[in-house]
XYZ file of C-alpha atoms in Angstrom:
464
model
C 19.809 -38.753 -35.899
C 16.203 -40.001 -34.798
C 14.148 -36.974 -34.550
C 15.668 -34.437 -37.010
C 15.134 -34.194 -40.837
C 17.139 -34.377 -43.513
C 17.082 -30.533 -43.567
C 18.503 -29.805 -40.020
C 20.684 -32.576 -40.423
C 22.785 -30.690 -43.271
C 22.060 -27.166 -41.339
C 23.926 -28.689 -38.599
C 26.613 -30.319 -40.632
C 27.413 -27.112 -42.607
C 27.450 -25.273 -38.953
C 30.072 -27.929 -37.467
C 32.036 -27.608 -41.038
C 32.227 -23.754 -40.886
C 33.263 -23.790 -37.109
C 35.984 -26.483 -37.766
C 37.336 -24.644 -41.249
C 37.510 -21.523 -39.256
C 39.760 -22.669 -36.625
C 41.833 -24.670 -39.527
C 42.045 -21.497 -40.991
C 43.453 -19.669 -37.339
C 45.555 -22.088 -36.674
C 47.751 -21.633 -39.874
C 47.637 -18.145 -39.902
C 45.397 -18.307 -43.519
C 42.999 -14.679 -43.339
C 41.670 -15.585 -46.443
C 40.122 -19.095 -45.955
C 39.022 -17.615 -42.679
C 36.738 -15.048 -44.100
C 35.707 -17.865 -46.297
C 34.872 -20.326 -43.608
C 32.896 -17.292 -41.501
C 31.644 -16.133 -44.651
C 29.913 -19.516 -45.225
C 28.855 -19.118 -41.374
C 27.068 -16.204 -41.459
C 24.924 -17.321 -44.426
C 23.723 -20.212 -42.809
C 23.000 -18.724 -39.311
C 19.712 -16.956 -40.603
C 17.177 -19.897 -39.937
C 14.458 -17.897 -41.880
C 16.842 -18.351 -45.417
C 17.342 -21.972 -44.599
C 14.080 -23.665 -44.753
C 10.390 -22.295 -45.320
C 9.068 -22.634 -41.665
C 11.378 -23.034 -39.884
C 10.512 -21.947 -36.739
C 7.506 -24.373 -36.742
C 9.280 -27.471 -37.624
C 12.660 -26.686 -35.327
C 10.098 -26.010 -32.399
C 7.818 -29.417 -33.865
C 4.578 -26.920 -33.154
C 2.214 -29.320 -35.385
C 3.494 -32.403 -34.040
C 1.886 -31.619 -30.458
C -1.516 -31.363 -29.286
C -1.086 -27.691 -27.427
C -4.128 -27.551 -25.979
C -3.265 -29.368 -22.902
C -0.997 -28.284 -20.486
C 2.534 -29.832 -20.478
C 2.908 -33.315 -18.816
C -0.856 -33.863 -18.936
C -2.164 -36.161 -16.489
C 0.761 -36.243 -14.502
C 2.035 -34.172 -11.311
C 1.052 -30.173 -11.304
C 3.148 -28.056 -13.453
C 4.971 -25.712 -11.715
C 4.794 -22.043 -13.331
C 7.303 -18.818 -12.071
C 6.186 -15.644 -11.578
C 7.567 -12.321 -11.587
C 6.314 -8.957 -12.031
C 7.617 -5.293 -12.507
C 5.479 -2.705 -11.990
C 5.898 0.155 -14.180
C 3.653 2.808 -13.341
C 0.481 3.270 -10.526
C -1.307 5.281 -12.485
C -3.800 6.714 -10.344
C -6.169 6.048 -7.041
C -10.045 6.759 -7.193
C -11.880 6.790 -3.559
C -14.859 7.249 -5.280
C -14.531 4.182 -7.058
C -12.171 2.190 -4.965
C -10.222 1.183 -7.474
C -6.466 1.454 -8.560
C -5.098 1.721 -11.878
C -1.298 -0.380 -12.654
C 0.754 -0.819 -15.717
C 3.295 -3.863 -15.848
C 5.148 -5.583 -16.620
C 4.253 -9.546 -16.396
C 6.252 -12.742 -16.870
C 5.826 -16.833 -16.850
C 8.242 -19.224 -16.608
C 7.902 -22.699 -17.123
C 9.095 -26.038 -19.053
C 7.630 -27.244 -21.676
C 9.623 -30.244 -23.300
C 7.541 -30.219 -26.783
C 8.869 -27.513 -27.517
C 12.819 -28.257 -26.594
C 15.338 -28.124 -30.043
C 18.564 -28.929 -30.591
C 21.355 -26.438 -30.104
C 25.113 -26.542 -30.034
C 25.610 -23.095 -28.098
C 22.714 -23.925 -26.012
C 21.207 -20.083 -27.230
C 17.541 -18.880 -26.982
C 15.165 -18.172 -29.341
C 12.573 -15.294 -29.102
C 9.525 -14.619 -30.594
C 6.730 -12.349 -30.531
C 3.136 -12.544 -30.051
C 2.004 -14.500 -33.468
C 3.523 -18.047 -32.115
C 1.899 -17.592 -28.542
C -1.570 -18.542 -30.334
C -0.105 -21.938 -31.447
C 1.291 -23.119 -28.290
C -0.070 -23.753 -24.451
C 0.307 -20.729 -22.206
C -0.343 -20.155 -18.557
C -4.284 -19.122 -18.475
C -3.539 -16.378 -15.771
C -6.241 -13.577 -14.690
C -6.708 -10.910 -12.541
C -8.776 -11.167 -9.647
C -11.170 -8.468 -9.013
C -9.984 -7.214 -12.274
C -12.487 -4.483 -13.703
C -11.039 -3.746 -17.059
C -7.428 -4.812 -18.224
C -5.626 -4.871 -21.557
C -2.946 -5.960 -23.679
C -0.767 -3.147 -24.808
C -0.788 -3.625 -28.502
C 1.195 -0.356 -30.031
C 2.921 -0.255 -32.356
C 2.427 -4.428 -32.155
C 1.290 -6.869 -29.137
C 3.379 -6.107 -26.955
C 4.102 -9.912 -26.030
C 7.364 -11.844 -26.040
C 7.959 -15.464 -25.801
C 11.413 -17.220 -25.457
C 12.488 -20.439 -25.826
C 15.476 -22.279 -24.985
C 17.008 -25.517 -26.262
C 15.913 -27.738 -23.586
C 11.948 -26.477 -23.298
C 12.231 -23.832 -20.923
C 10.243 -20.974 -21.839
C 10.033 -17.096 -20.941
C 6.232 -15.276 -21.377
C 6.295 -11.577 -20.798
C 3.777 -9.557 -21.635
C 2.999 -5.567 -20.753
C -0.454 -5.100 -19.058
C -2.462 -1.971 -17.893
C -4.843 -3.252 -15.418
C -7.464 -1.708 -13.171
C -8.343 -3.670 -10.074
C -10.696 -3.004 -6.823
C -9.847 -2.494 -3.745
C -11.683 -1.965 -0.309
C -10.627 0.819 1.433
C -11.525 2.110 4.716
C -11.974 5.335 5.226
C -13.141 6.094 9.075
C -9.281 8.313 9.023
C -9.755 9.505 6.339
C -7.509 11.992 4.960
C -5.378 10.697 7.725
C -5.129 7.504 6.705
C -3.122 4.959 4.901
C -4.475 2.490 2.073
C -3.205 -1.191 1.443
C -4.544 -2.663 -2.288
C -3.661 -5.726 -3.950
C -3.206 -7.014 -7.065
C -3.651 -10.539 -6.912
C -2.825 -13.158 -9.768
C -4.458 -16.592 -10.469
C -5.170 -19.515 -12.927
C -8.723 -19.535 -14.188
C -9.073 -23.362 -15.096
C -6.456 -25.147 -13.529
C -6.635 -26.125 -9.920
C -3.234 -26.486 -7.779
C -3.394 -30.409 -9.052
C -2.795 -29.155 -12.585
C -0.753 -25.770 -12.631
C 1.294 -24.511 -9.291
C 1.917 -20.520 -9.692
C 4.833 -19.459 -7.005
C 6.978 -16.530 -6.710
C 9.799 -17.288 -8.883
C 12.266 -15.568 -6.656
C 10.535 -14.470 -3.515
C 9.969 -10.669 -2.663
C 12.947 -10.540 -5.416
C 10.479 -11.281 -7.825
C 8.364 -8.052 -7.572
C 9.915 -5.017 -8.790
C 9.255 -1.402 -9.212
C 10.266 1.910 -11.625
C 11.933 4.194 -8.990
C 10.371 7.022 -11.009
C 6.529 5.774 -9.686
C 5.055 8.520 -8.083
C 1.218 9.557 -6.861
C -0.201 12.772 -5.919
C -2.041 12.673 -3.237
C -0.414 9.216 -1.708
C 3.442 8.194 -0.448
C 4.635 4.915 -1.652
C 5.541 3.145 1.377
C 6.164 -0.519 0.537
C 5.776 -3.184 -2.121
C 5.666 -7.038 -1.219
C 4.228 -10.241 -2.189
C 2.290 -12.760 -0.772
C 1.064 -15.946 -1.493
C -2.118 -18.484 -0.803
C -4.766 -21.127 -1.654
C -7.938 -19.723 -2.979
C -11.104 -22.430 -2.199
C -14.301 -22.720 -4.659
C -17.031 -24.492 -3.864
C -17.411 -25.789 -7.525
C -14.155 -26.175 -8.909
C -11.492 -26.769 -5.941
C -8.482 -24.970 -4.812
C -6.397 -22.913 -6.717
C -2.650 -20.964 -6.071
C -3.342 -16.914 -5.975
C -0.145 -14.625 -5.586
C -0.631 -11.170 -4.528
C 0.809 -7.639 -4.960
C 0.659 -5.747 -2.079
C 1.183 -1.932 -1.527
C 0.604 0.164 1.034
C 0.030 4.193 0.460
C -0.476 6.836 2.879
C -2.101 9.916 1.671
C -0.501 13.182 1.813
C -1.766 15.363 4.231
C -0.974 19.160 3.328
C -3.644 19.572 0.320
C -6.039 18.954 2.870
C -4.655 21.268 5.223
C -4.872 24.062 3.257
C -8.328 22.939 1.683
C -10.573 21.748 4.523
C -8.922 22.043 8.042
C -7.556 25.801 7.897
C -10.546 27.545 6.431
C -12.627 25.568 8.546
C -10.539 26.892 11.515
C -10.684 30.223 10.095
C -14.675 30.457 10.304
C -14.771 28.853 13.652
C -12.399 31.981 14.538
C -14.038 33.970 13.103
C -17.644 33.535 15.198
C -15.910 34.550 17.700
C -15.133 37.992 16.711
C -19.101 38.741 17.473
C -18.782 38.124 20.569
C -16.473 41.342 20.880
C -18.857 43.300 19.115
C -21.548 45.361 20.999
C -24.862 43.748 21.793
C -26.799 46.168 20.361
C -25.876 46.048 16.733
C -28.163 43.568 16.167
C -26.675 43.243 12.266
C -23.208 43.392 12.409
C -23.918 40.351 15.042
C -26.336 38.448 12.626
C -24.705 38.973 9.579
C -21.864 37.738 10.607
C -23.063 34.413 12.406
C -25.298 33.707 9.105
C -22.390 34.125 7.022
C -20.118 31.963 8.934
C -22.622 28.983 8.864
C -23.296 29.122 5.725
C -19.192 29.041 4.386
C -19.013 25.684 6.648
C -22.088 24.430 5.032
C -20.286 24.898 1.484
C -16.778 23.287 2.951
C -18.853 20.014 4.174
C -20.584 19.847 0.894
C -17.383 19.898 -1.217
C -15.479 17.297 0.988
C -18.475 15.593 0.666
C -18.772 15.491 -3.169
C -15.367 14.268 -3.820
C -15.329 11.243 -1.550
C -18.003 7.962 -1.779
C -21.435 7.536 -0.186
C -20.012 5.340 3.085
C -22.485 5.116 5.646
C -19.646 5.378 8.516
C -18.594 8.103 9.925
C -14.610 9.641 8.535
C -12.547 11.518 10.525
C -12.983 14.808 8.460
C -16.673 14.883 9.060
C -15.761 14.774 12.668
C -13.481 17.924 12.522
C -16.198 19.496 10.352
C -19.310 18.885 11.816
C -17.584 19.786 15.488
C -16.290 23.157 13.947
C -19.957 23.565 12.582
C -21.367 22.775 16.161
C -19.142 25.861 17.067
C -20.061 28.172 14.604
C -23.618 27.376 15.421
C -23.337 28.080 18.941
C -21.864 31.317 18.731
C -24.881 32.091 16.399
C -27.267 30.979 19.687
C -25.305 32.610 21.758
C -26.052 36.178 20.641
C -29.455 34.834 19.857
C -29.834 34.051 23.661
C -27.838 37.482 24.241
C -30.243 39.554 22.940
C -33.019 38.135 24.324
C -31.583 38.670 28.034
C -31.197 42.213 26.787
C -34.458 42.943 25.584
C -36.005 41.265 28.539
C -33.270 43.427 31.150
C -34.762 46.521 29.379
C -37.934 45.956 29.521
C -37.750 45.614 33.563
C -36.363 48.856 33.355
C -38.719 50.571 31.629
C -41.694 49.988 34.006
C -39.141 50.417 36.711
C -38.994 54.124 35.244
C -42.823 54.000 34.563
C -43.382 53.517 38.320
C -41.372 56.289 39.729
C -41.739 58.815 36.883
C -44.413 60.322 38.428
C -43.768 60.790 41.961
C -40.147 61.528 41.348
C -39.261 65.013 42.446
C -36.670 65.896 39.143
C -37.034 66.374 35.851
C -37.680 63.128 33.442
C -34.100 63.683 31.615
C -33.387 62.973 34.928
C -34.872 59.924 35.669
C -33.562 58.469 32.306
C -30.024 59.030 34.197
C -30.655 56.627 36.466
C -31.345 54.114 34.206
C -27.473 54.865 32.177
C -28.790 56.636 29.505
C -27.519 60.282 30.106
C -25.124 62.687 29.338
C -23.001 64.848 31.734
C -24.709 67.277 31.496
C -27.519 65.872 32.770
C -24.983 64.259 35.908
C -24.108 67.758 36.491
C -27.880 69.251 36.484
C -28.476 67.376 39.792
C -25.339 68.766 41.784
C -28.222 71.881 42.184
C -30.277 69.901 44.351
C -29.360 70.219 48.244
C -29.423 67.481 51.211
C -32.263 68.618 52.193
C -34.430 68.181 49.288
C -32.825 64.844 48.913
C -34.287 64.146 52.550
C -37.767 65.232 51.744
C -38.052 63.043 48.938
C -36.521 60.534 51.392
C -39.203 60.468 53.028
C -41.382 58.734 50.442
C -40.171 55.247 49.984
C -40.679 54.525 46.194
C -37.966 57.433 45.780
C -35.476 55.613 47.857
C -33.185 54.858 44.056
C -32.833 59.412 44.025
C -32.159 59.495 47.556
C -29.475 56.500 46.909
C -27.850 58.430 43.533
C -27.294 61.391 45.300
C -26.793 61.537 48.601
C -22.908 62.293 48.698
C -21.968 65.736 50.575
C -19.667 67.196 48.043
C -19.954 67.767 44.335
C -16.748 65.791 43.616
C -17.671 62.891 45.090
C -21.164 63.263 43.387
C -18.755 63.310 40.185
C -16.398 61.000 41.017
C -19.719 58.624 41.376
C -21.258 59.577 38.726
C -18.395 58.789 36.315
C -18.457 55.200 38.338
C -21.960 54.649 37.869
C -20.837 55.906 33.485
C -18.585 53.693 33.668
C -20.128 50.238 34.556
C -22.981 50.784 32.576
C -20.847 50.705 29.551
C -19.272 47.698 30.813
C -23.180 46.619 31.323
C -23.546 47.136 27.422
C -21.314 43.940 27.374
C -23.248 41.414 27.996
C -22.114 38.531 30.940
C -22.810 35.383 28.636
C -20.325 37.431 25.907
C -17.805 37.626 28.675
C -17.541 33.595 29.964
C -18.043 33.011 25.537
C -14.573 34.471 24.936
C -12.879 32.320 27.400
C -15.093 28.997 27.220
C -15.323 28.970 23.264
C -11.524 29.189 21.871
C -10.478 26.728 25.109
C -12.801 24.383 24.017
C -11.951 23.920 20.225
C -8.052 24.169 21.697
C -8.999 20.956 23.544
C -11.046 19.295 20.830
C -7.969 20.156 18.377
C -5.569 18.739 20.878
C -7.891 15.260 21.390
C -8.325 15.379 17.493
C -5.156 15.523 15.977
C -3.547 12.985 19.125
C -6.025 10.779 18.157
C -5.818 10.578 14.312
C -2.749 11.625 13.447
């Protein structure tokens, strides 16, 4: 037989000879030439006891120049792809990168190294006969570190069938860019890619395809991320142009993740909420205690100063604006405010008092009461001090009538009976302690929580 030596001439001889004693042997019924015949068989079926080399001189490995590509010089050989992903093994933001483990296979045909067969069966071998033969050059584009697994050996496989088909598979961890946008950020989903391509040969010399479609990409159901959902897998496929070398076939894996929103929930947006919240309270508390008020502005700033900075820390320098800085810096706008607010408060107060002291300066003197007496006027008395001036008659409250910078006594206590000088007294008590509230305080508890309602409302509408 042209093409086969001496040696694999008698291998196959002694293979036909078993087969053919062994159904002799069934056919009358004789067990012990049987074992005999598949006795012989077994001994010769282990290639390695046959003939030293085997391997290389069945496959003809030194008879072929391997370093170009199969049907050199002729049309572009046409190489199958297919890919299953084994783990995604982690996102970074602040690197934009992703991190996948697979698993990845070639397919092609590769007639120089086709063998003769009579059950048309495969042979497999690891990665010690890949180094002797031509393989697809396949890369990673945008790859920034990638590597073969090699424990406990290389974890490569090649198989070969009779009539020069072959089967490359080979386990991979790779970590590849990708460009994410993060203006929605942590509302937002992701879409990398993984995207496969020949390094030397152009789409004249080497076609890559998907060897079965979207078929030809799949995925451990176990695969499972953090902070991101899953949502799809597919593939794509296109031409890839360079200026200096031509076009080449690139296949892509594409998955899209969308980040889980909870951890963010409960790390940025709800204590963020919480301080804006709790500005307000000082807007309950009473104008005068000027430290409660302070204290409790400064301290509020400051914990959404510390909540920016972490968010910030975690995430890369982009010079666009995400949506958590919105939500942040808008909350810190409101916890800012509220610190103005009783900054603008007290200044109204200090300047209202301050009237009313030389108001009280100017009628002190001519007044015709006592000077606990005048302080009434201004709110600051007791009731005893109401109750001093139910002692002075109409008519003394008509004398002094008569001078007109003492129209304010003449005003306070000009009612005919004692209870209604009480019953407006007690008025008068009771809006000056109203007074101690100040009007901007008032219009703050309505105008502040319905405005972050409505920002809220906008915000989450918008991004969610």
């Amino acid at each position: 037989v042209p093409g086969i030596v001496p040696a694999e001439l008698l291998l196959l001889w002694l293979r036909n000879w078993a087969g053919s004693c062994g159904t002799w042997a069934q056919r009358h019924q004789n067990n012990a030439i049987a074992v005999s015949c598949s006795h012989i068989f077994k001994k010769n079926r282990d290639l390695t006891k046959a003939w030293k080399g085997k391997t290389e001189q069945l496959l003809r490995v030194d008879e072929h120049d391997f370093t170009m590509r199969p049907a050199f010089g002729g049309p572009a050989i046409p190489v199958g792809v297919d890919v299953q992903v084994e783990s995604l093994d982690g996102i970074s933001e602040v690197d934009m990168d992703f991190t996948m483990t697979l698993y990845l296979r070639h397919y092609w045909k590769d007639e120089r190294l086709s063998f003769p067969s009579t059950n048309n069966k495969s042979m497999t071998f690891d990665g010690r006969l890949v180094k002797k033969i031509w393989v697809p050059d396949v890369f990673f584009v945008h790859s920034k570190r990638s590597f073969i697994h090699d424990t406990t050996t290389d974890n490569i496989m090649l198989r070969v069938f009779p009539d020069g088909h072959v089967l490359y598979s080979m386990r991979i961890t790779v970590t590849a860019m990708c460009n994410m946008d993060f203006s929605h950020f942590p509302l937002d989903s992701q879409t990398c890619s993984l995207e496969l391509e020949s390094y030397a040969y152009t789409d004249e010399d080497l076609m890559l395809y998907w060897k079965n479609g979207n078929e030809s990409l799949k995925t451990d159901e176990k695969i499972s991320l953090s902070q991101f959902l899953i949502q799809k897998f597919h593939t794509t496929s296109r031409l890839a142009f360079y200026s200096s070398t031509g076009w080449y076939n690139r296949l892509y894996i594409n998955f899209t993740l969308r980040r889980h929103i909870f951890f963010f929930l409960l790390q940025t947006y709800f204590p963020a909420t919480l301080m804006v919240m709790l500005s307000w309270v000082s807007f309950w508390i009473d104008r005068r205690a000027v430290p409660a008020r302070v204290s409790l502005g400064i301290t509020t700033v400051l914990t959404m100063s510390t909540i920016i900075t972490g968010v910030n820390a975690s995430m890369p320098r982009v010079s666009y604006i995400k949506a958590v800085d919105i939500y942040l810096w808008v909350s810190f706008v409101f916890v800012f405010l509220s610190v103005l607010e009783y900054a603008a408060v007290n200044y109204l107060t200090t300047v209202q008092e301050r009237k009313e002291r030389k108001l009280r300066e100017r009628f002190s003197c001519s007044c015709g009461i006592p000077h606990s007496k005048t302080m009434m006027l201004d709110g600051n008395y007791s009731e005893s001090d109401a109750n001093s001036l139910a002692g002075y008659t109409r008519n003394q409250m008509v004398l002094e009538e008569e001078k007109p910078e003492k129209m304010v006594v003449h005003l306070a206590m000009s009612n005919e009976s004692n209870s209604s000088r009480k019953r407006g007294l007690k008025g008068h008590m009771g809006l000056r302690i109203i007074q101690n509230t100040h009007a901007i305080d008032k219009y703050s508890r309505l105008i502040f929580p319905g405005t972050y309602i409505f920002f809220n409302l906008i915000y989450w509408s918008v991004f969610s």
